[in-house]
N, CA and C of each residue as an Amber inpcrd file, in Angstrom:
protein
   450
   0.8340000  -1.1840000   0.0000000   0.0000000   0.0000000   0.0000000
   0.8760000   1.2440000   0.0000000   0.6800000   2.2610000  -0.6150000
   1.3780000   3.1290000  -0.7420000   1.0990000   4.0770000   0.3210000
   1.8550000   5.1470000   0.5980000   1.7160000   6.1350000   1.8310000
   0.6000000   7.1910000   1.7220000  -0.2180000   7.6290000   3.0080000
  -1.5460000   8.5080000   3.0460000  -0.9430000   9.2760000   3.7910000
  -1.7130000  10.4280000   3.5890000  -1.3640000  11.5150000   4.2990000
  -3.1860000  12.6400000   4.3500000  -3.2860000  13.0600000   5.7350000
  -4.5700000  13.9660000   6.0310000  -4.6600000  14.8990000   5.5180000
  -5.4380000  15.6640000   5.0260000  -5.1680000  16.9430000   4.9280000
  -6.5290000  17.4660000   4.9380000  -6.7760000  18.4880000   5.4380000
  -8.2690000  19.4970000   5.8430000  -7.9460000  20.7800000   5.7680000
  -8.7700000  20.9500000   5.1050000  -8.9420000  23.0800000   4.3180000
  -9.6100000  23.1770000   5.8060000  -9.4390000  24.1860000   6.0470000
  -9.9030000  24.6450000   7.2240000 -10.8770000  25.6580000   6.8120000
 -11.6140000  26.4310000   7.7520000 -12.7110000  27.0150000   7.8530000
 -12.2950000  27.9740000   7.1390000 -11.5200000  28.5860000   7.0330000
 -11.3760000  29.8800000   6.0910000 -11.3550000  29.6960000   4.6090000
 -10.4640000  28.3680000   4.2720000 -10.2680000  28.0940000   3.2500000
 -11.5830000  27.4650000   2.2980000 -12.3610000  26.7710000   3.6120000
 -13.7760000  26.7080000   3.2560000 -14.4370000  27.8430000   2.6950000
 -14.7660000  29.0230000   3.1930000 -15.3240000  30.0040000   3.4130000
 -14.6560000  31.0340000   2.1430000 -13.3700000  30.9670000   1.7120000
 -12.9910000  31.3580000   0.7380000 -13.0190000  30.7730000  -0.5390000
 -14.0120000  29.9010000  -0.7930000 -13.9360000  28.9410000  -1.8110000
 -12.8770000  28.1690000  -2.2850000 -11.6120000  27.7570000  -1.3510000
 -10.5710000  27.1570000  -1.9170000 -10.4460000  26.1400000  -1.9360000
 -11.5840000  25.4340000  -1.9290000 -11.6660000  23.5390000  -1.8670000
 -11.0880000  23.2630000  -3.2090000 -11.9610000  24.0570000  -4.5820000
 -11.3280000  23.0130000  -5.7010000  -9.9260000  23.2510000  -6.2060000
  -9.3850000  24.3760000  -5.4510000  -7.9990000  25.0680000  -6.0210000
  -7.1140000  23.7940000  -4.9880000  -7.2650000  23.6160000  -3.6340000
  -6.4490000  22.7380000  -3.1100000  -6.3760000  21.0260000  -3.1540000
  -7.6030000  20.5220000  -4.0980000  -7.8240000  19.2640000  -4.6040000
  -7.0050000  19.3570000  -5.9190000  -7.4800000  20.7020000  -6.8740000
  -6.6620000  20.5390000  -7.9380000  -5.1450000  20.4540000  -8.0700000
  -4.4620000  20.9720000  -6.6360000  -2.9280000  20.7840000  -6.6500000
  -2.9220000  19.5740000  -6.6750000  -3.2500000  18.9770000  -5.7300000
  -2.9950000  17.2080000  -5.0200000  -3.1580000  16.6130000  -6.2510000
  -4.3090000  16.5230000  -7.1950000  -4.6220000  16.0960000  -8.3950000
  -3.3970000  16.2370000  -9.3250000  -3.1170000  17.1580000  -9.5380000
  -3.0420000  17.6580000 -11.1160000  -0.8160000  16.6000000  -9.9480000
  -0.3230000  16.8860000  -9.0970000   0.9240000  16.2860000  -9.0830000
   0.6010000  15.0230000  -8.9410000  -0.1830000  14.3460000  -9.5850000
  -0.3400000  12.8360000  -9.0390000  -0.9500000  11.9430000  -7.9770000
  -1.4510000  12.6180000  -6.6980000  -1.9850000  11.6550000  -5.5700000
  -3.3580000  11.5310000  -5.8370000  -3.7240000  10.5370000  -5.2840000
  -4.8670000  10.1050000  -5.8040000  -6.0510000  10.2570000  -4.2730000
  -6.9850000  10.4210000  -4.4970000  -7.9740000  11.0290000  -3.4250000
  -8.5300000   9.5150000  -3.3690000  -8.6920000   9.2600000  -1.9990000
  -9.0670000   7.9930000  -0.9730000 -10.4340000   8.5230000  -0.0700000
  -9.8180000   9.7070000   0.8310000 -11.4090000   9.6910000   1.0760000
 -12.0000000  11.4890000   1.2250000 -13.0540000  11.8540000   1.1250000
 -13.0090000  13.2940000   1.6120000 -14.7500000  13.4940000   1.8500000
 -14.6590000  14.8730000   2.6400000 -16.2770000  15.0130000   3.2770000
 -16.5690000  15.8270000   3.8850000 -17.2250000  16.3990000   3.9690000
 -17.4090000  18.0880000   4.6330000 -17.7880000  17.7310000   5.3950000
 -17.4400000  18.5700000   7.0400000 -18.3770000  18.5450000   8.1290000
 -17.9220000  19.3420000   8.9400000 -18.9840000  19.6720000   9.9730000
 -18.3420000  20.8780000  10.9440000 -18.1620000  20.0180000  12.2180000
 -17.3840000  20.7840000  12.7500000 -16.1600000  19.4690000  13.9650000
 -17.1120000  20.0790000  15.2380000 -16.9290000  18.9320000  16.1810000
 -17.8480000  19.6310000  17.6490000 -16.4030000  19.5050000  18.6140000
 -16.5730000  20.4150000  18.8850000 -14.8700000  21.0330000  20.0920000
 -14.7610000  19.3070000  20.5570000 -15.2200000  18.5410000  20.9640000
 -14.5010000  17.4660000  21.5440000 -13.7150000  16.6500000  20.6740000
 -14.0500000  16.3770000  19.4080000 -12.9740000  16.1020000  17.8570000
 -12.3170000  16.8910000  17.6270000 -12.4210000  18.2030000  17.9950000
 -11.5460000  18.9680000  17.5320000 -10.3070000  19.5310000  18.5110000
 -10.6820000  18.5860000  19.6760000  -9.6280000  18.6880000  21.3210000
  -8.8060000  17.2260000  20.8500000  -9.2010000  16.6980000  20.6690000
  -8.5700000  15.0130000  19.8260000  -7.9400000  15.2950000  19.1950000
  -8.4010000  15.8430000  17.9250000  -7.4150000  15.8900000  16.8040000
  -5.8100000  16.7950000  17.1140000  -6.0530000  17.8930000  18.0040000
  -5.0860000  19.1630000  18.0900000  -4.1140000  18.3550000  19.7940000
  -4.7670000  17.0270000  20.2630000  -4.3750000  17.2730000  21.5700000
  -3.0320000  17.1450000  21.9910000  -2.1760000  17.0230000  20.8330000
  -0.5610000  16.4030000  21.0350000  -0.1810000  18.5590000  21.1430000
  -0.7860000  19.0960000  20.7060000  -0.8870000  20.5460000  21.4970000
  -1.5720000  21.4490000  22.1500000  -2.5450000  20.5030000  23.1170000
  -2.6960000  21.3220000  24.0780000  -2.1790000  21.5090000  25.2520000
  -1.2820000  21.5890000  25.4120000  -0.3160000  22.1650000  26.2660000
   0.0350000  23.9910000  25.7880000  -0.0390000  23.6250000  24.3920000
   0.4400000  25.1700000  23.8990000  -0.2330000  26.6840000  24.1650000
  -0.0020000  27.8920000  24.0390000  -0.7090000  28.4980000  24.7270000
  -1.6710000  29.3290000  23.6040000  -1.8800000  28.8780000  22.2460000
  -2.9180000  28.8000000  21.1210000  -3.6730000  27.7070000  21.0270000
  -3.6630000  26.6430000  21.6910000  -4.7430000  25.3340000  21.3220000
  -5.9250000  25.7580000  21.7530000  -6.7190000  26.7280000  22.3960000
  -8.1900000  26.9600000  23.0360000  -8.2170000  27.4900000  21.8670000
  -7.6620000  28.7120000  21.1270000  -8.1630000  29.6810000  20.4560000
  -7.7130000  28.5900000  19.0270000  -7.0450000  28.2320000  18.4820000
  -7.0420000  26.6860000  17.7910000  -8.6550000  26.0340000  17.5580000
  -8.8280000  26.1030000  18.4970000 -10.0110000  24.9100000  18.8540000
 -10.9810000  25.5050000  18.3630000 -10.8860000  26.8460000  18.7660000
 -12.4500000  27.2400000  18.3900000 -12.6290000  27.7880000  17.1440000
 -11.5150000  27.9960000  16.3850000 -11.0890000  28.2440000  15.1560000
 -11.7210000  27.4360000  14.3840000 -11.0730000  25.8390000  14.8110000
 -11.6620000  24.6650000  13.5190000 -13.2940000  24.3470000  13.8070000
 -13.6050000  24.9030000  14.9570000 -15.4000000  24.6120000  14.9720000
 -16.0040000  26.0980000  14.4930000 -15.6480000  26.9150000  14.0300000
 -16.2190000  27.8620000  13.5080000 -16.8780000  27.7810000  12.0720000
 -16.0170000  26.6540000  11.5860000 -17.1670000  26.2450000  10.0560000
 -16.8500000  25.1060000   9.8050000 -17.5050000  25.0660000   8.8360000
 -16.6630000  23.7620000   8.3620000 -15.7850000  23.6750000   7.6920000
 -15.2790000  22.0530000   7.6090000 -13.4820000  21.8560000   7.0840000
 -13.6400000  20.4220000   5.6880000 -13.1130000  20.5450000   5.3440000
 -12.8360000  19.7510000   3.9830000 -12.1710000  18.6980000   4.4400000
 -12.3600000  17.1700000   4.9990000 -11.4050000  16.0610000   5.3990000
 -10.9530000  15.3980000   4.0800000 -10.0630000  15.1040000   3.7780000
  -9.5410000  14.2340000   2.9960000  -8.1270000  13.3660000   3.2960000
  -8.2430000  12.0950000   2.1370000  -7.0280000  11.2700000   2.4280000
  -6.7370000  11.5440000   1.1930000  -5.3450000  11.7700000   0.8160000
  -4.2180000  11.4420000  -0.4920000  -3.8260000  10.6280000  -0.3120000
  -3.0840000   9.9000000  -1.1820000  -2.4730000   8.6540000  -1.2450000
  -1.2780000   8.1700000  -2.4880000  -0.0210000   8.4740000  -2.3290000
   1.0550000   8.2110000  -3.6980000   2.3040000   8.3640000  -2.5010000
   3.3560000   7.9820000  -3.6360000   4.4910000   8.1000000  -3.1410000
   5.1430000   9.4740000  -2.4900000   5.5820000   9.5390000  -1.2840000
   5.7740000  10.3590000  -0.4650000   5.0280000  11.3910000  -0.5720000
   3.5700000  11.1690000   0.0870000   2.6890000  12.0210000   0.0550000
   2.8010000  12.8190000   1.0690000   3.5200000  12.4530000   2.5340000
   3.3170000  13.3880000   3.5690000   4.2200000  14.1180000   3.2790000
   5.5080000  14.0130000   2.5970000   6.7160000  15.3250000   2.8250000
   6.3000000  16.3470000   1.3210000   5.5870000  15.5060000   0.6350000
   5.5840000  16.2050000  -0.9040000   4.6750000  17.4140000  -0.9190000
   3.2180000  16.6960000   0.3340000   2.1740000  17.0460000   0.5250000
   2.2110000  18.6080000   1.0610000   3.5240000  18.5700000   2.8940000
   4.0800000  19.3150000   3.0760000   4.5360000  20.3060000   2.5700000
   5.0150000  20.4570000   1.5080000   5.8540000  20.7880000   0.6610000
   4.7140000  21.9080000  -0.1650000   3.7460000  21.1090000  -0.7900000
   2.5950000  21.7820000  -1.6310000   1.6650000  22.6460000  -0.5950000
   1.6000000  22.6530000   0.7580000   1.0580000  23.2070000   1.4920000
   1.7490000  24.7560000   1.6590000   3.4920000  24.5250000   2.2160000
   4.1760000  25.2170000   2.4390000   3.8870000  25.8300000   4.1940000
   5.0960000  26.3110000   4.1980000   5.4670000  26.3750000   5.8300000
   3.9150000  27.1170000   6.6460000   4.0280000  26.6100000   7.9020000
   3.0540000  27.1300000   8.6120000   2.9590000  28.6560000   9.0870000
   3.7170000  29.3090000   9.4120000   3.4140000  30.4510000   8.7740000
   3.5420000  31.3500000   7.0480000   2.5000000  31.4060000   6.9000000
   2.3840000  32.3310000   5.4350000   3.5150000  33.0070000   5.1540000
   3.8740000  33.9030000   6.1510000   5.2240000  35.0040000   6.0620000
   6.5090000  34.5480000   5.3310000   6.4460000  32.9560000   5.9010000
   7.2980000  32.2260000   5.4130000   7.6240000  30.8920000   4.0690000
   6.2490000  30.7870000   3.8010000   5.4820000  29.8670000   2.9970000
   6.3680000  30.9670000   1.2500000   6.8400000  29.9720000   0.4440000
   7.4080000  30.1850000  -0.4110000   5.8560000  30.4570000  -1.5030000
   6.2220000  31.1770000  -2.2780000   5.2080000  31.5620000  -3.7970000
   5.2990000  30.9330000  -4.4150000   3.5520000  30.1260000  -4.8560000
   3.4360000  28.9660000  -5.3790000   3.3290000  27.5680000  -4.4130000
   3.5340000  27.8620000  -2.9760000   2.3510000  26.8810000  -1.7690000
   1.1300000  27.4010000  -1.7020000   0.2230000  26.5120000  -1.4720000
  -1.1240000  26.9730000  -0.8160000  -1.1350000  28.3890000  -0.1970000
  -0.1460000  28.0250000   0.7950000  -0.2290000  29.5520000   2.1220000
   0.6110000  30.7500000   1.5940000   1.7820000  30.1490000   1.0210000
   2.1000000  31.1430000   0.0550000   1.4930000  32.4850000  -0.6800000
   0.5920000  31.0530000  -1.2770000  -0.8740000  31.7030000  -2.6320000
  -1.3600000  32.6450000  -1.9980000  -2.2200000  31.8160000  -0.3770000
  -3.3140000  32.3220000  -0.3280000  -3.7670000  33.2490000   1.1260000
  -2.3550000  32.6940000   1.9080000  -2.7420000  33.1370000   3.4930000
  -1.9120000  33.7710000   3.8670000  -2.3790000  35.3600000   4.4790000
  -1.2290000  36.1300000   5.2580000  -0.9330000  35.6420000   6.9530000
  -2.1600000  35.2140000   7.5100000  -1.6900000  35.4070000   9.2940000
  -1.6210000  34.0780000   9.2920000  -0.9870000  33.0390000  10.1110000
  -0.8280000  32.7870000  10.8570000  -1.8880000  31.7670000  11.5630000
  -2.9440000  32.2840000  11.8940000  -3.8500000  31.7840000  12.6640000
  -5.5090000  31.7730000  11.4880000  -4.9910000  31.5660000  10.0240000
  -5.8330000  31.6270000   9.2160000  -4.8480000  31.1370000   7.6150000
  -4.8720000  30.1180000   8.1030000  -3.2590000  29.3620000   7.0540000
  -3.8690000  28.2260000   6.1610000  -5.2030000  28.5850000   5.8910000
  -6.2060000  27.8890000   5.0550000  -6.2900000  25.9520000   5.2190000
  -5.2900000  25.6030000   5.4540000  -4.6850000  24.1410000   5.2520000
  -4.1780000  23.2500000   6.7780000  -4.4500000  22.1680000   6.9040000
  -4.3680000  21.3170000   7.7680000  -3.1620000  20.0460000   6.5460000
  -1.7970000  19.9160000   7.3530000  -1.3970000  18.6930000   6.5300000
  -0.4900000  17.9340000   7.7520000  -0.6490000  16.7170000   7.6770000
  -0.1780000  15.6790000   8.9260000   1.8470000  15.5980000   8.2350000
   2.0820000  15.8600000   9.3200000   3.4550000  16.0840000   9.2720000
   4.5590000  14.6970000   9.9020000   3.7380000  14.2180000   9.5830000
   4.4760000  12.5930000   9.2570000   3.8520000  11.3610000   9.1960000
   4.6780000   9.9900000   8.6520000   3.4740000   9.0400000   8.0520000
   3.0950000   8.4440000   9.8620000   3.2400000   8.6880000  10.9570000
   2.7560000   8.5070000  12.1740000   1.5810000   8.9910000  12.5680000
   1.8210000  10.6170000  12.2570000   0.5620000  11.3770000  12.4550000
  -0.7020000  10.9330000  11.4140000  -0.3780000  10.6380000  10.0700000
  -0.8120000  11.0010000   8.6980000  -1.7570000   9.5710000   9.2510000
  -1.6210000   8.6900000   9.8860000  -2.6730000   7.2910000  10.3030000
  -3.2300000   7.3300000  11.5110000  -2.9600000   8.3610000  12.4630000
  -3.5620000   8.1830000  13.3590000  -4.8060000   9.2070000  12.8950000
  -4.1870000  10.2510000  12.6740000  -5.5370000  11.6520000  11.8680000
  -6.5450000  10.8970000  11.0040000  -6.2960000   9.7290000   9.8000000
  -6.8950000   9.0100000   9.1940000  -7.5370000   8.7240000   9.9470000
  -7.2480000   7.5920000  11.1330000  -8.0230000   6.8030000  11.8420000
  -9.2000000   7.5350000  12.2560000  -9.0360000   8.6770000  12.9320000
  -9.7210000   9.7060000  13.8140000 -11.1500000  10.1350000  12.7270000
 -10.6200000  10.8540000  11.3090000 -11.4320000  11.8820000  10.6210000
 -11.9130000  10.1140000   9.9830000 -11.0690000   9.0530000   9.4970000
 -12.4090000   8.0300000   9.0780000 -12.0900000   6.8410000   9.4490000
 -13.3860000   6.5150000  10.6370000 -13.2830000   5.4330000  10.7140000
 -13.7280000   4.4170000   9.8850000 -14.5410000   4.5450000   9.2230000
 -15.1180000   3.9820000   8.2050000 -14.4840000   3.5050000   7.3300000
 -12.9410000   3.8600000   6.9020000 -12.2800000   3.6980000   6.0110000
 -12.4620000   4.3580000   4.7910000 -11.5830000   4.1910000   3.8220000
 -11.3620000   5.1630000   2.7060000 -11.9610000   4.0900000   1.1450000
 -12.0950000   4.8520000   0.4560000 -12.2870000   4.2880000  -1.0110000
 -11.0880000   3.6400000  -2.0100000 -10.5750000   2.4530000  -2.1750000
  -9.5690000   1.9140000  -2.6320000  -9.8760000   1.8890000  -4.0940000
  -9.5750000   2.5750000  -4.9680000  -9.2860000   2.1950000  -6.5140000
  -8.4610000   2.9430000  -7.0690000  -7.7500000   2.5490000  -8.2690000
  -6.8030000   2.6450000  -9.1640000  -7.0900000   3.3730000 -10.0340000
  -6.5530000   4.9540000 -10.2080000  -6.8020000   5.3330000 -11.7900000
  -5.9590000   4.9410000 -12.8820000  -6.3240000   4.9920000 -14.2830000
  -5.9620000   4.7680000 -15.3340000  -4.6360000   4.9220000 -15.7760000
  -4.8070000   6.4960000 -15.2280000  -3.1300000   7.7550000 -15.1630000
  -2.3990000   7.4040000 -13.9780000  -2.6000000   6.1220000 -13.5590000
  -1.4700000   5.3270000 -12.3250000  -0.1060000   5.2210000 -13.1030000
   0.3390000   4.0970000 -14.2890000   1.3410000   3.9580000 -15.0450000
   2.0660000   5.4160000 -15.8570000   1.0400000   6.1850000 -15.8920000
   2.1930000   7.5830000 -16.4790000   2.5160000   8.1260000 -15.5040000
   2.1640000   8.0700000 -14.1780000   2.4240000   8.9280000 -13.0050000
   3.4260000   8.4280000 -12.4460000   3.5940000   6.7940000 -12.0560000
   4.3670000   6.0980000 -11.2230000   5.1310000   5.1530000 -12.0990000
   6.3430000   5.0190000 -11.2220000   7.8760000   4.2120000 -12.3920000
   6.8120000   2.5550000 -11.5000000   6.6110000   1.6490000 -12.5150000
   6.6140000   0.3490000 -12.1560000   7.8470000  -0.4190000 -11.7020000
């Protein structure tokens, strides 16, 4: 099985219409979409998902951030999807996010960085587990062999 990685537009990015601009990156470099689904988070999923930082002294205001709308869940899935994924997101603050990432593109502060991406294949299965338990959709596209060396 090849490597997954989470990733969730967050409420702003919701709210700014940037769902099909941040599917079309993932798309158009090759990963292939496994699972995705709109929904708005209730603070106790959204104390789960963030809780490896709440200790920090932004996780309340964090929290209430991702229950303010809704968020875009999805799974990718290709070869080194979490560092590539990373990469197409660009650094967590905007200020710093290179031209031509997501946050780059699209986000100035900080605390409105449009994008959620699991920052390693550890995190990238437990976040899976969490946003679906249900499991994901397994099939093969066509454009598998021009994308990937056999």
């Amino acid at each position: 099985m090849a490597e997954q990685t989470f990733i969730m537009i967050k409420p702003d990015g919701v709210q700014r219409g940037l769902v099909a601009e941040v599917i079309a990156r993932f798309e158009k470099k090759g990963f292939t979409l496994r699972g995705l689904k709109l929904q708005n988070v209730e603070q106790a999923f959204a104390e789960k998902h963030y809780e490896d930082l709440s200790s920090k002294p932004f996780f309340h205001g964090l929290v209430h951030y991702i229950i303010s709308g809704p968020v875009v869940a999805m799974v990718w899935e290709g070869k080194s999807v979490v560092t590539t994924g990373r990469t197409i997101i660009g650094a967590t603050n905007p200020a710093q996010s290179a031209p031509g990432t997501i946050r780059g593109d699209y986000a100035i502060d900080i605390g409105r960085n449009v994008i959620h991406g699991s920052d390693s294949v550890e995190s990238a299965q437990k976040e899976i587990a969490l946003w679906f338990p249900e499991g994901t959709v397994q099939w093969k596209s066509s454009l598998h062999p021009w994308i990937n060396e056999q």
